[in-house]
Each structure stands twice: as C-alpha cells, then as structure tokens.
C-alpha cells in the first residue's frame, strides 16, 4: 500500500477555499436546525399537550443511549410546497438507528407538519426507507402519527406505480422475505394509511392518542349517518379487545417505545457477509483540510489524491493501473478498517504516456476502460465500492468519437449497473451529464448517496447550460419577428443563470431525494463505514454478471 497526499501550505488560497466551504457548512447547519423543529416550537408544544412526544423525542428514546441516528432525507421537500405553507423534512423523519446493537430502519411521522400528512415527496421518502430495509435486510419500525394523504395533491400521490399504494405492496413483499416490520400507532392513522401498520408483522397502539380506521367519525356520519367519536370507532380498546386488529395496547408513548425495544431485543440473528475488516486507522493527514483543498472556482483543477489521503485509513491506496487512464483514480484501500474499492475522478490536469494533456474531471476512453475492469475486480473479490464524484462528463470531439468514447463509456456504465457488491457514492463537486451515471449516480442503486455542500448535480454546468438555453430562447423569439438587442440578451442570460443556479444547489437535489443527504467532508468516513456495516446484514449477494462488457 502506498502513502498518498502531502502536507499543504495554509496560504491565502487555502484560507479562501476553507472560509468559503466552512461558510457553506455553517449555513447548512443553521437550515438543518430549523428543519428539525418541524412545524415550529408552538406546534411542538401543542403536540405535547395532547400527551404525545415530539417525533424526534420518540426517535431518541427508541435507539440505544449514546448512539447516533443516521438520518436520511433531512432536507426532503426543502423549498417545496410553499403555497401550502411548506413541509419541513416532508413531515416524516427516517434513518437508521441502533436498537440493542442492531441496525434498524426507523420511520416516524411528524404530526407537527400538516398533522403528518403525506405529500408526494413524503411518499418517495417512505419508499426509500423501505428500499434501504430491503437492500440491507434490516428490520423496520414505523412510528405512525398521520392524517393520511395531503388531499390538495392527491393526484400526485395516489394512483401511480411509485405512489402511496407501493408502500403497502412493499409491506407484503418485505414480510414474505423475512424482514421484520413493527408499527406503533401513536396518533391518528386514517383511510389508506391504515394499511401500513396493519400490514406490518406486529402492531401496537397507544391509548387515547392512537386511532386507526378506514373512515373517521365525520366521514362515517356523512356516509351512513352513524354518530360516534374516534376513540369508540377505532381507538386502542376497540382494536386490542374487540376487532383484534392490533396486538398490543400501550398506556403512553414511553411504554410503547420500550415495548418495541423489548421485541427487537429477542430478534434472532442471521448470517452476515464477511466483508474484510481490520482495525481502524485514522488518515495520516487532517480531514478538516479538505475544505481548503477544493477550490471556490469549480472550474479550477485540484489533486484528488490530496482529498483521498484525508479520508483513507493511514492515507494509503493500493492503486490499480496508476499510469493508465489517469483522469479516474482506482485502487484498493480501507475506510475505518473496511476494505473498499475506490473510484474517484481526478480533477488535476494529467499527462499521458504520449505526452498529451488531459483535462481533469473529464472521463476519457482509457479512464472508462480502466474503471470498468476495476469494478469487475472488486465484484470478484467481494469488495464494496466507493465512488467520489467530481465529473463534468465524458470527453467529446472528433478525436474522442473516433477513439470509441461511446464504447468505453458503455463499458463503464455496464459495469456499474451490473455490480452486485454494495456501492456508496459521495458527490464532492460537479456531477454532470453521463458522468453522473458512470460514477454511480442515484439511478445506479448506491446503498447510500451523499453530497458535500460543494456538490452540484445537473445535465451540464451552469455557464454552458445557461448559454445553450439562451441561444434556444433567442432563436425562437427572432423567428417570431422580435429583434433581441445585446442588452436584452444580457438580461435574459442573467435570468436564465439565476434560475439554473438554484437548481444546481445541493439543497435542490436533497429536497427531491436525488441524494440521501448533504454531509460535511469530515463525516464521510463514518457514513461509509456505517453503510458497509449495514450492507453486511444481507448475505444474499448474487453472482456478478458483466453483461455485454468486452474486456
């Protein structure tokens, strides 16, 4: 294993980069703190007065004391649904926590946000939670406190394949493959939403605050004229003593959470994948220096080895084809003791054996060929893959086309798509076009995909996209007989750039769950380690089939 990276001078350029990225991180922390308040302090107090714990308090009491909760989708719905007053974290909190030392997926409705109603992105978030449970064969706990579908947007959440009904289909599939599902009805659970806890393997309900029914008292009166209150219609007494729909009657939230912990404490243990792990060693170089390495100017090159040396154990990398295809770095390493295969975009300008200069961040044909072969090797050796993206796309132009860039790119995409070992993706900087796909973007099923605050995800960079969009707009206006002055073109370009910049912000991606979250660079090691530990819970790794890859 070769040591990589070197000490860096904390000069004016380093300090400028560091200050910029620290500013992004601080702004993100402040926004995250607001999101974690859900519907706000007053709404939380009203919620508590009903005898309930706030959703985040429930999570804290459910997981093992002193352990961390790996939250996914904190910024889901950020900046969305503003016409309805917004939906912080989409009204649902989910992530992975330890219960008696076991990783468990936990989904909790936040009733301080529109009574825990499901928005379209809430549905996507719940399906992502179930996907993580299925991929990693983890138990899942639902803390239900929801008014059901947000009716003004029902057309966007109800009938399609990836809509509300898919969650219940997943309930059935998960039970059939042996994934334990426990549901706690801690508030209202209405209409179609009632199926989620009842299709779970075990359900409990809290007295006086929990209720479950296909139609509430108001709708029952309107439909059949029967006058009845919600407790008599579908409260804990009804469903634990008469209907038998629920399995356990709990006096309050605290007792309910203790019951869940008690049940999971007795859960049997299944075989695990033996991914290789040794004792963890910190990087030799300081991880917090990453903030000063990545330039403020995203077009400016930098050395990805300097970033890797602040993530990898002992700052060591056993590089694969070090002198070939240099715009993609591949090699074997360890992160928190786990053996991993690294696939990272090199952002420095590199020189080939023929003396040609290649632009950093661009995937050339030789780099794609190398990456495809390395991905196959990791699958053969049962080594999880870690992708670090800072990519502007594949090389273009006549020389690249004649050299078969499409064929080489197809090899790499094929290898990523057919890979069976767990994949983890970190978006460091740019994530543009087909480069996003080849470097294991969301469409290629990474177990986790996280972005740094410096990330941008789009078809192409802001400057290129804005100029392309402006050109299309100007041509259309001129065909209509309108003369476009240089001043008006400049104004249109500014408007286009401003709109596009909003869409490039990692918060835009996180709001739509294109990424599982935005993390600080210093958290990268911990998130990858936790992800591999979770992935080891699923021993059913199929045999790798390289598809149509020609080597």
Coordinates of C-alpha atoms in Angstrom, one line a residue:
X1 CA 0.0 0.0 0.0
X2 CA 1.4 3.4 -1.0
X3 CA 1.0 6.5 1.1
X4 CA -0.7 9.3 -0.9
X5 CA -1.1 13.0 -0.3
X6 CA 1.1 15.5 1.4
X7 CA 1.1 18.4 3.8
X8 CA -0.5 21.5 2.4
X9 CA 0.5 25.1 3.0
X10 CA -2.2 27.1 4.7
X11 CA -1.7 30.1 2.3
X12 CA -4.1 32.7 1.2
X13 CA -5.6 30.4 -1.5
X14 CA -6.1 27.6 1.0
X15 CA -7.7 30.0 3.5
X16 CA -10.0 31.4 0.9
X17 CA -11.2 28.0 -0.1
X18 CA -11.6 26.9 3.6
X19 CA -13.5 30.0 4.5
X20 CA -15.9 29.5 1.6
X21 CA -16.6 25.9 2.3
X22 CA -16.9 26.5 6.1
X23 CA -19.5 29.1 5.3
X24 CA -21.5 26.6 3.3
X25 CA -21.3 24.2 6.1
X26 CA -22.4 26.7 8.8
X27 CA -25.3 27.9 6.6
X28 CA -26.3 24.2 6.1
X29 CA -26.2 23.6 9.9
X30 CA -28.5 26.6 10.6
X31 CA -31.0 25.5 7.9
X32 CA -30.9 21.9 9.3
X33 CA -31.6 23.2 12.8
X34 CA -34.8 25.0 11.6
X35 CA -35.9 21.9 9.6
X36 CA -35.5 19.7 12.7
X37 CA -38.2 21.9 14.5
X38 CA -40.8 20.5 12.1
X39 CA -43.9 22.7 12.4
X40 CA -42.2 25.0 14.9
X41 CA -41.9 25.4 18.6
X42 CA -45.5 26.3 19.2
X43 CA -46.7 23.3 17.1
X44 CA -44.4 21.1 19.2
X45 CA -45.9 22.4 22.4
X46 CA -49.4 21.8 21.2
X47 CA -48.4 18.3 20.3
X48 CA -47.0 17.6 23.7
X49 CA -50.2 18.9 25.4
X50 CA -52.0 16.0 23.7
X51 CA -49.9 13.7 25.8
X52 CA -47.5 12.9 22.9
X53 CA -43.8 13.0 22.5
X54 CA -42.4 15.0 19.5
X55 CA -41.3 12.7 16.7
X56 CA -37.6 13.4 17.3
X57 CA -38.0 12.7 21.0
X58 CA -39.6 9.3 20.1
X59 CA -36.6 8.5 18.0
X60 CA -34.2 9.5 20.7
X61 CA -35.9 7.2 23.3
X62 CA -36.1 4.3 20.8
X63 CA -32.5 4.0 19.9
X64 CA -29.7 2.8 22.2
X65 CA -28.4 5.5 24.6
X66 CA -25.3 7.2 23.4
X67 CA -25.6 6.1 19.8
X68 CA -26.1 8.2 16.7
X69 CA -29.1 8.3 14.4
X70 CA -28.1 8.3 10.7
X71 CA -30.8 10.5 9.3
X72 CA -31.7 10.2 5.6
X73 CA -33.6 12.9 3.8
X74 CA -33.4 15.7 6.4
X75 CA -33.9 18.3 3.6
X76 CA -36.6 16.4 1.8
X77 CA -39.2 19.0 0.5
X78 CA -36.9 21.9 1.3
X79 CA -38.3 24.9 -0.6
X80 CA -41.2 22.9 -1.9
X81 CA -44.9 23.2 -1.3
X82 CA -44.5 26.8 -0.2
X83 CA -48.0 27.6 -1.4
X84 CA -49.3 25.3 1.3
X85 CA -47.0 26.6 4.0
X86 CA -44.1 24.3 3.3
X87 CA -43.4 20.8 4.6
X88 CA -40.2 20.6 6.7
X89 CA -38.5 17.3 6.1
X90 CA -41.6 16.3 4.2
X91 CA -43.4 15.7 7.5
X92 CA -41.5 12.4 8.0
X93 CA -38.3 11.6 9.7
X94 CA -36.4 8.5 8.8
X95 CA -33.0 7.0 9.1
X96 CA -31.0 4.1 10.7
X97 CA -30.5 3.7 14.4
X98 CA -29.2 1.0 16.8
X99 CA -31.6 -0.9 18.9
X100 CA -29.9 -3.4 21.2
X101 CA -26.9 -3.1 19.0
X102 CA -28.8 -4.0 15.8
X103 CA -29.2 -1.6 12.8
X104 CA -32.9 -0.8 12.4
X105 CA -34.6 1.5 9.8
X106 CA -37.0 3.8 11.6
X107 CA -39.7 5.9 10.0
X108 CA -41.6 8.5 12.2
X109 CA -44.4 10.8 11.1
X110 CA -44.0 14.4 12.3
X111 CA -47.6 15.4 13.2
X112 CA -46.5 19.0 13.8
X113 CA -46.2 19.3 10.0
X114 CA -49.7 19.3 8.5
X115 CA -50.8 16.6 11.0
X116 CA -48.2 14.2 9.5
X117 CA -50.0 14.2 6.1
X118 CA -48.2 12.6 3.1
X119 CA -47.0 14.9 0.4
X120 CA -45.8 13.5 -2.9
X121 CA -42.1 13.7 -1.7
X122 CA -43.2 12.1 1.6
X123 CA -44.3 9.0 -0.3
X124 CA -40.9 9.0 -2.1
X125 CA -39.1 9.2 1.2
X126 CA -41.1 6.3 2.7
X127 CA -40.4 4.2 -0.3
X128 CA -36.7 5.0 0.1
X129 CA -36.8 3.8 3.7
X130 CA -38.4 0.5 2.6
X131 CA -35.8 0.2 -0.1
X132 CA -32.9 0.6 2.4
X133 CA -34.6 -2.1 4.6
X134 CA -34.9 -4.5 1.7
X135 CA -31.4 -3.9 0.2
X136 CA -29.8 -4.4 3.6
X137 CA -32.3 -6.9 5.2
X138 CA -32.9 -4.6 8.1
X139 CA -35.9 -4.6 10.5
X140 CA -38.1 -1.5 10.1
X141 CA -40.1 0.3 12.7
X142 CA -42.9 2.7 11.7
X143 CA -44.0 5.3 14.3
X144 CA -47.3 6.3 12.8
X145 CA -49.0 9.6 13.6
X146 CA -50.5 10.8 10.3
X147 CA -53.7 12.2 8.8
X148 CA -53.0 10.4 5.6
X149 CA -52.7 11.8 2.1
X150 CA -52.4 15.6 1.7
X151 CA -55.7 15.9 -0.3
X152 CA -54.9 19.0 -2.4
X153 CA -52.1 17.0 -4.0
X154 CA -53.8 13.6 -4.1
X155 CA -53.4 13.3 -7.9
X156 CA -49.6 13.3 -7.4
X157 CA -49.5 10.7 -4.7
X158 CA -52.4 8.2 -5.1
X159 CA -52.6 6.0 -8.3
X160 CA -49.2 5.6 -9.9
X161 CA -46.6 2.8 -9.5
X162 CA -44.3 4.7 -7.2
X163 CA -47.1 6.3 -5.3
X164 CA -48.9 5.6 -1.9
X165 CA -50.0 2.1 -2.8
X166 CA -46.4 1.0 -3.4
X167 CA -45.7 1.2 0.3
X168 CA -48.4 -1.4 1.1
X169 CA -47.1 -3.6 -1.7
X170 CA -43.7 -3.3 -0.1
X171 CA -45.1 -4.3 3.3
X172 CA -46.3 -7.6 1.8
X173 CA -43.0 -8.2 -0.1
X174 CA -40.9 -7.4 3.0
X175 CA -42.8 -9.8 5.2
X176 CA -42.5 -12.6 2.6
X177 CA -38.7 -12.3 2.6
X178 CA -38.4 -12.3 6.3
X179 CA -37.9 -8.6 7.1
X180 CA -39.5 -7.8 10.4
X181 CA -41.8 -4.8 10.4
X182 CA -43.1 -3.3 13.7
X183 CA -45.7 -0.5 13.7
X184 CA -46.7 1.8 16.6
X185 CA -49.9 3.7 16.1
X186 CA -49.2 6.8 18.2
X187 CA -51.7 9.2 16.7
X188 CA -54.4 9.1 14.0
X189 CA -54.0 6.5 11.2
X190 CA -56.7 7.1 8.6
X191 CA -58.0 5.5 5.4
X192 CA -55.4 4.0 3.1
X193 CA -52.7 4.9 5.6
X194 CA -54.3 2.4 8.0
X195 CA -53.0 -0.4 5.9
X196 CA -49.3 0.3 6.5
X197 CA -49.3 -0.5 10.3
X198 CA -51.8 -3.3 9.9
X199 CA -49.8 -5.0 7.1
X200 CA -46.8 -4.9 9.4
X201 CA -45.9 -8.1 11.3
X202 CA -46.7 -6.7 14.7
X203 CA -48.7 -3.6 15.6
X204 CA -49.2 -1.7 18.9
X205 CA -51.5 1.3 19.7
X206 CA -51.3 4.0 22.3
X207 CA -54.4 4.5 24.4
X208 CA -56.3 7.8 23.9
X209 CA -53.9 9.2 21.4
X210 CA -53.7 6.4 18.8
X211 CA -56.6 5.5 16.5
X212 CA -56.9 3.6 13.3
X213 CA -59.9 3.3 10.9
X214 CA -60.8 3.4 7.2
X215 CA -63.1 6.4 7.8
X216 CA -63.1 8.9 10.7
X217 CA -66.2 9.9 12.7
X218 CA -67.1 12.8 10.4
X219 CA -67.0 10.8 7.3
X220 CA -68.9 7.9 8.9
X221 CA -71.7 10.3 9.8
X222 CA -71.7 11.8 6.3
X223 CA -71.7 8.3 4.7
X224 CA -74.1 6.2 6.8
X225 CA -75.5 8.7 9.4
X226 CA -73.9 7.0 12.4
X227 CA -72.8 9.3 15.2
X228 CA -69.7 8.1 17.0
X229 CA -66.4 9.5 18.3
X230 CA -63.0 8.5 17.0
X231 CA -62.0 6.6 20.2
X232 CA -65.1 4.5 20.1
X233 CA -64.7 4.0 16.4
X234 CA -61.1 2.9 16.2
X235 CA -59.2 3.5 19.5
X236 CA -56.9 1.2 21.4
X237 CA -59.7 -0.6 23.3
X238 CA -61.7 -1.4 20.1
X239 CA -58.7 -2.8 18.2
X240 CA -57.0 -4.7 21.1
X241 CA -60.1 -6.0 22.8
X242 CA -62.8 -6.4 20.1
X243 CA -61.5 -6.4 16.5
X244 CA -58.1 -7.8 17.2
X245 CA -56.6 -5.6 14.5
X246 CA -53.7 -4.5 16.8
X247 CA -51.6 -6.7 19.0
X248 CA -50.5 -4.6 22.0
X249 CA -52.3 -1.8 23.9
X250 CA -49.9 0.8 25.4
X251 CA -50.7 3.4 28.0
X252 CA -48.4 6.1 26.6
X253 CA -45.5 6.8 24.1
X254 CA -42.8 5.8 26.6
X255 CA -44.3 2.4 27.3
X256 CA -44.8 1.9 23.5
X257 CA -41.2 2.6 22.7
X258 CA -40.0 0.3 25.5
X259 CA -42.2 -2.5 24.0
X260 CA -40.6 -2.1 20.6
X261 CA -37.1 -2.3 22.1
X262 CA -38.1 -5.4 24.1
X263 CA -39.4 -7.2 21.0
X264 CA -36.4 -6.4 18.9
X265 CA -34.1 -7.5 21.7
X266 CA -35.3 -11.0 21.1
X267 CA -34.9 -10.9 17.4
X268 CA -32.8 -13.8 16.0
X269 CA -29.5 -13.2 14.2
X270 CA -29.0 -14.2 10.5
X271 CA -25.7 -14.8 8.7
X272 CA -23.7 -11.7 7.6
X273 CA -21.5 -11.1 4.6
X274 CA -17.9 -11.3 5.7
X275 CA -16.6 -8.1 4.0
X276 CA -12.9 -7.8 5.1
X277 CA -12.2 -5.6 8.0
X278 CA -9.2 -4.9 10.2
X279 CA -8.6 -2.4 13.0
X280 CA -9.4 1.1 12.0
X281 CA -6.7 3.7 11.5
X282 CA -7.3 7.4 11.0
X283 CA -5.8 9.2 8.0
X284 CA -2.3 10.5 8.5
X285 CA -3.4 13.8 7.2
X286 CA -6.1 16.0 8.7
X287 CA -9.6 15.5 7.2
X288 CA -10.7 19.1 8.0
X289 CA -8.1 20.3 5.5
X290 CA -10.4 19.1 2.7
X291 CA -12.3 22.4 3.0
X292 CA -9.1 24.2 1.9
X293 CA -8.2 21.8 -0.9
X294 CA -11.4 22.1 -3.0
X295 CA -11.3 25.5 -4.9
X296 CA -14.0 28.1 -4.8
X297 CA -13.8 28.2 -8.6
X298 CA -15.3 24.9 -9.6
X299 CA -13.5 25.0 -13.0
X300 CA -10.1 25.2 -11.3
X301 CA -8.2 21.9 -11.1
X302 CA -7.0 20.3 -7.8
X303 CA -5.4 17.0 -6.8
X304 CA -8.0 14.3 -5.8
X305 CA -5.2 12.3 -4.2
X306 CA -5.0 15.1 -1.6
X307 CA -8.7 14.6 -0.8
X308 CA -8.4 10.8 -0.7
X309 CA -5.4 11.0 1.7
X310 CA -7.6 12.7 4.2
X311 CA -10.3 10.0 4.0
X312 CA -8.5 6.7 3.7
X313 CA -7.0 4.7 6.6
X314 CA -3.4 5.6 7.1
X315 CA -3.6 7.7 3.9
X316 CA -2.8 4.5 1.9
X317 CA -4.0 3.5 -1.5
X318 CA -3.1 0.3 -3.4
X319 CA -3.6 1.9 -6.8
X320 CA -4.8 -0.1 -9.8
X321 CA -3.3 0.9 -13.2
X322 CA -1.7 4.0 -11.7
X323 CA -0.1 5.1 -15.0
X324 CA -3.1 4.5 -17.3
X325 CA -6.4 6.3 -17.6
X326 CA -5.3 9.0 -15.2
X327 CA -8.4 11.1 -15.0
X328 CA -10.1 8.3 -13.0
X329 CA -8.3 7.1 -9.9
X330 CA -8.9 3.4 -9.0
X331 CA -7.4 1.4 -6.2
X332 CA -7.9 -0.7 -3.0
X333 CA -7.9 1.0 0.4
X334 CA -9.5 0.8 3.8
X335 CA -12.0 3.1 5.4
X336 CA -12.5 2.7 9.2
X337 CA -10.9 -0.8 8.7
X338 CA -13.2 -1.9 5.9
X339 CA -11.7 -2.9 2.6
X340 CA -13.1 -0.8 -0.2
X341 CA -12.5 -0.2 -3.9
X342 CA -12.0 3.5 -4.7
X343 CA -13.3 5.0 -8.0
X344 CA -12.6 8.8 -8.0
X345 CA -12.4 11.5 -10.6
X346 CA -9.0 13.2 -10.7
X347 CA -9.5 16.9 -11.1
X348 CA -5.9 17.8 -11.8
X349 CA -4.7 18.1 -15.4
X350 CA -2.7 15.0 -16.2
X351 CA -0.2 13.9 -18.8
X352 CA -0.5 10.6 -20.7
X353 CA 2.4 8.4 -21.7
X354 CA 2.3 10.0 -25.1
X355 CA 2.8 13.4 -23.6
X356 CA -0.8 14.5 -24.2
X357 CA -2.5 16.7 -21.6
X358 CA -6.0 15.5 -20.4
X359 CA -8.5 17.8 -18.6
X360 CA -9.2 16.9 -15.0
X361 CA -12.8 15.9 -14.2
X362 CA -13.4 14.5 -17.7
X363 CA -13.7 10.8 -18.3
X364 CA -11.6 9.7 -21.3
X365 CA -11.8 6.4 -23.0
X366 CA -8.8 4.9 -21.3
X367 CA -10.1 6.0 -17.9
X368 CA -13.5 4.4 -18.6
X369 CA -11.9 1.2 -19.7
X370 CA -9.8 1.1 -16.5
X371 CA -12.7 1.8 -14.2
X372 CA -14.8 -0.9 -15.8
X373 CA -12.1 -3.5 -15.3
X374 CA -11.5 -2.4 -11.7
X375 CA -15.2 -2.6 -10.8
X376 CA -15.3 -6.1 -12.2
X377 CA -12.3 -7.0 -10.0
X378 CA -14.0 -5.6 -6.9
X379 CA -17.0 -7.7 -7.6
X380 CA -14.9 -10.8 -8.0
X381 CA -13.1 -10.1 -4.7
X382 CA -16.3 -9.1 -2.7
X383 CA -15.0 -5.6 -2.0
X384 CA -17.6 -2.8 -1.6
X385 CA -17.1 0.2 -4.0
X386 CA -16.8 3.8 -3.1
X387 CA -17.3 6.4 -5.8
X388 CA -16.1 10.0 -5.3
X389 CA -17.7 12.2 -8.0
X390 CA -16.3 15.4 -9.4
X391 CA -17.0 14.9 -13.0
X392 CA -18.0 17.2 -15.9
X393 CA -18.8 14.2 -18.2
X394 CA -17.1 12.1 -20.9
X395 CA -14.7 13.6 -23.4
X396 CA -16.2 15.0 -26.6
X397 CA -14.9 15.9 -30.0
X398 CA -13.9 14.1 -33.2
X399 CA -10.8 12.5 -31.7
X400 CA -12.8 11.1 -28.8
X401 CA -15.5 9.8 -31.1
X402 CA -13.0 8.1 -33.4
X403 CA -11.3 6.6 -30.4
X404 CA -14.6 4.9 -29.4
X405 CA -15.6 7.0 -26.3
X406 CA -19.2 5.7 -26.6
X407 CA -18.0 2.1 -26.4
X408 CA -15.7 2.8 -23.5
X409 CA -18.4 4.8 -21.7
X410 CA -20.9 2.0 -22.3
X411 CA -18.4 -0.5 -20.7
X412 CA -18.1 1.6 -17.5
X413 CA -21.9 2.2 -17.2
X414 CA -22.5 -1.5 -17.8
X415 CA -20.0 -2.5 -15.0
X416 CA -21.6 -0.1 -12.6
X417 CA -25.2 -1.2 -13.5
X418 CA -24.3 -4.9 -13.1
X419 CA -22.2 -4.6 -10.0
X420 CA -23.5 -6.7 -7.1
X421 CA -21.3 -5.5 -4.2
X422 CA -22.6 -2.6 -2.2
X423 CA -21.9 0.8 -3.7
X424 CA -21.6 4.1 -1.9
X425 CA -21.4 7.4 -3.7
X426 CA -20.1 10.8 -2.5
X427 CA -20.7 13.8 -4.7
X428 CA -17.7 16.0 -4.0
X429 CA -18.2 18.7 -6.6
X430 CA -19.6 18.5 -10.1
X431 CA -21.9 15.7 -11.1
X432 CA -22.8 16.5 -14.7
X433 CA -24.4 14.5 -17.6
X434 CA -23.4 10.9 -18.2
X435 CA -20.6 11.3 -15.7
X436 CA -23.2 11.1 -13.0
X437 CA -24.4 7.8 -14.4
X438 CA -20.9 6.3 -14.9
X439 CA -19.8 7.3 -11.4
X440 CA -22.8 5.6 -9.8
X441 CA -25.5 8.3 -9.5
X442 CA -28.8 7.7 -7.9
X443 CA -30.2 5.7 -10.9
X444 CA -27.5 3.0 -10.3
X445 CA -28.6 1.9 -6.9
X446 CA -25.9 3.0 -4.5
X447 CA -26.7 1.8 -1.0
X448 CA -26.2 5.5 0.1
X449 CA -25.5 8.6 -2.0
X450 CA -24.4 11.7 -0.1
X451 CA -23.4 15.1 -1.3
X452 CA -20.9 17.6 0.1
X453 CA -22.0 21.2 0.4
X454 CA -19.8 21.9 -2.6
X455 CA -21.8 19.5 -4.9
X456 CA -23.7 20.4 -8.0
X457 CA -25.9 17.9 -10.0
X458 CA -27.1 18.8 -13.5
X459 CA -27.1 17.8 -17.2
X460 CA -24.2 20.3 -17.6
X461 CA -22.5 23.1 -15.9
X462 CA -24.3 26.4 -15.2
X463 CA -22.4 28.5 -17.8
X464 CA -22.8 26.0 -20.6
X465 CA -26.5 25.3 -19.8
X466 CA -27.4 29.0 -19.5
X467 CA -25.8 29.9 -22.8
X468 CA -27.4 26.9 -24.5
X469 CA -30.9 27.8 -23.1
X470 CA -30.4 31.5 -24.0
X471 CA -29.5 30.5 -27.6
X472 CA -32.6 28.4 -28.0
X473 CA -34.8 31.2 -26.5
X474 CA -33.3 34.0 -28.7
X475 CA -33.7 31.9 -31.9
X476 CA -37.4 31.3 -31.0
X477 CA -38.0 35.0 -30.4
X478 CA -36.3 36.0 -33.6
X479 CA -38.3 33.5 -35.6
X480 CA -41.3 35.3 -34.2
X481 CA -40.0 38.6 -35.7
X482 CA -38.6 40.1 -32.5
X483 CA -35.2 41.8 -32.5
X484 CA -33.1 40.9 -29.5
X485 CA -30.6 43.6 -28.5
X486 CA -27.3 42.8 -26.8
X487 CA -28.7 44.5 -23.6
X488 CA -31.8 42.3 -23.7
X489 CA -29.7 39.2 -24.3
X490 CA -27.6 40.0 -21.3
X491 CA -30.8 40.4 -19.2
X492 CA -32.2 37.1 -20.4
X493 CA -28.9 35.4 -19.7
X494 CA -28.8 36.7 -16.2
X495 CA -32.4 35.5 -15.6
X496 CA -31.5 32.1 -17.0
X497 CA -28.3 31.8 -15.0
X498 CA -30.1 32.7 -11.7
X499 CA -32.8 30.1 -12.3
X500 CA -30.3 27.4 -13.2
X501 CA -28.0 28.2 -10.2
X502 CA -31.0 27.5 -7.9
X503 CA -31.4 24.1 -9.5
X504 CA -27.6 23.4 -9.1
X505 CA -27.7 23.9 -5.3
X506 CA -27.3 20.6 -3.4
X507 CA -30.3 21.6 -1.4
X508 CA -32.4 21.4 -4.6
X509 CA -31.2 17.8 -5.0
X510 CA -31.6 16.9 -1.4
X511 CA -35.2 18.3 -1.4
X512 CA -36.1 15.9 -4.2
X513 CA -34.2 12.9 -2.7
X514 CA -31.7 12.8 -5.6
X515 CA -29.2 12.4 -2.7
X516 CA -29.8 10.9 0.7
X517 CA -28.4 13.9 2.4
X518 CA -25.8 16.6 2.5
X519 CA -22.8 15.8 4.8
X520 CA -19.7 17.5 5.8
X521 CA -16.5 16.1 4.3
X522 CA -15.2 15.1 7.8
X523 CA -18.3 12.9 8.2
X524 CA -17.6 10.8 5.0
X525 CA -15.6 8.1 6.7
X526 CA -18.3 7.5 9.4
X527 CA -21.1 7.4 6.8
X528 CA -19.3 4.9 4.5
X529 CA -18.3 2.7 7.5
X530 CA -21.9 2.7 8.8
X531 CA -23.2 1.9 5.3
X532 CA -20.9 -1.1 4.9
X533 CA -21.8 -2.4 8.3
X534 CA -25.5 -2.2 7.3
X535 CA -24.9 -3.9 4.0
X536 CA -23.2 -6.8 5.7
X537 CA -26.7 -7.7 7.1
X538 CA -27.8 -9.0 3.7
X539 CA -25.9 -12.2 2.8
X540 CA -27.7 -12.7 -0.5
X541 CA -25.2 -11.2 -2.9
X542 CA -25.9 -12.6 -6.4
X543 CA -23.1 -13.8 -8.7
X544 CA -21.6 -10.9 -10.8
X545 CA -22.6 -11.0 -14.5
X546 CA -20.7 -8.4 -16.5
X547 CA -23.4 -8.2 -19.2
X548 CA -22.1 -7.1 -22.6
X549 CA -18.8 -5.7 -21.2
X550 CA -16.0 -6.5 -23.6
X551 CA -12.6 -6.5 -21.9

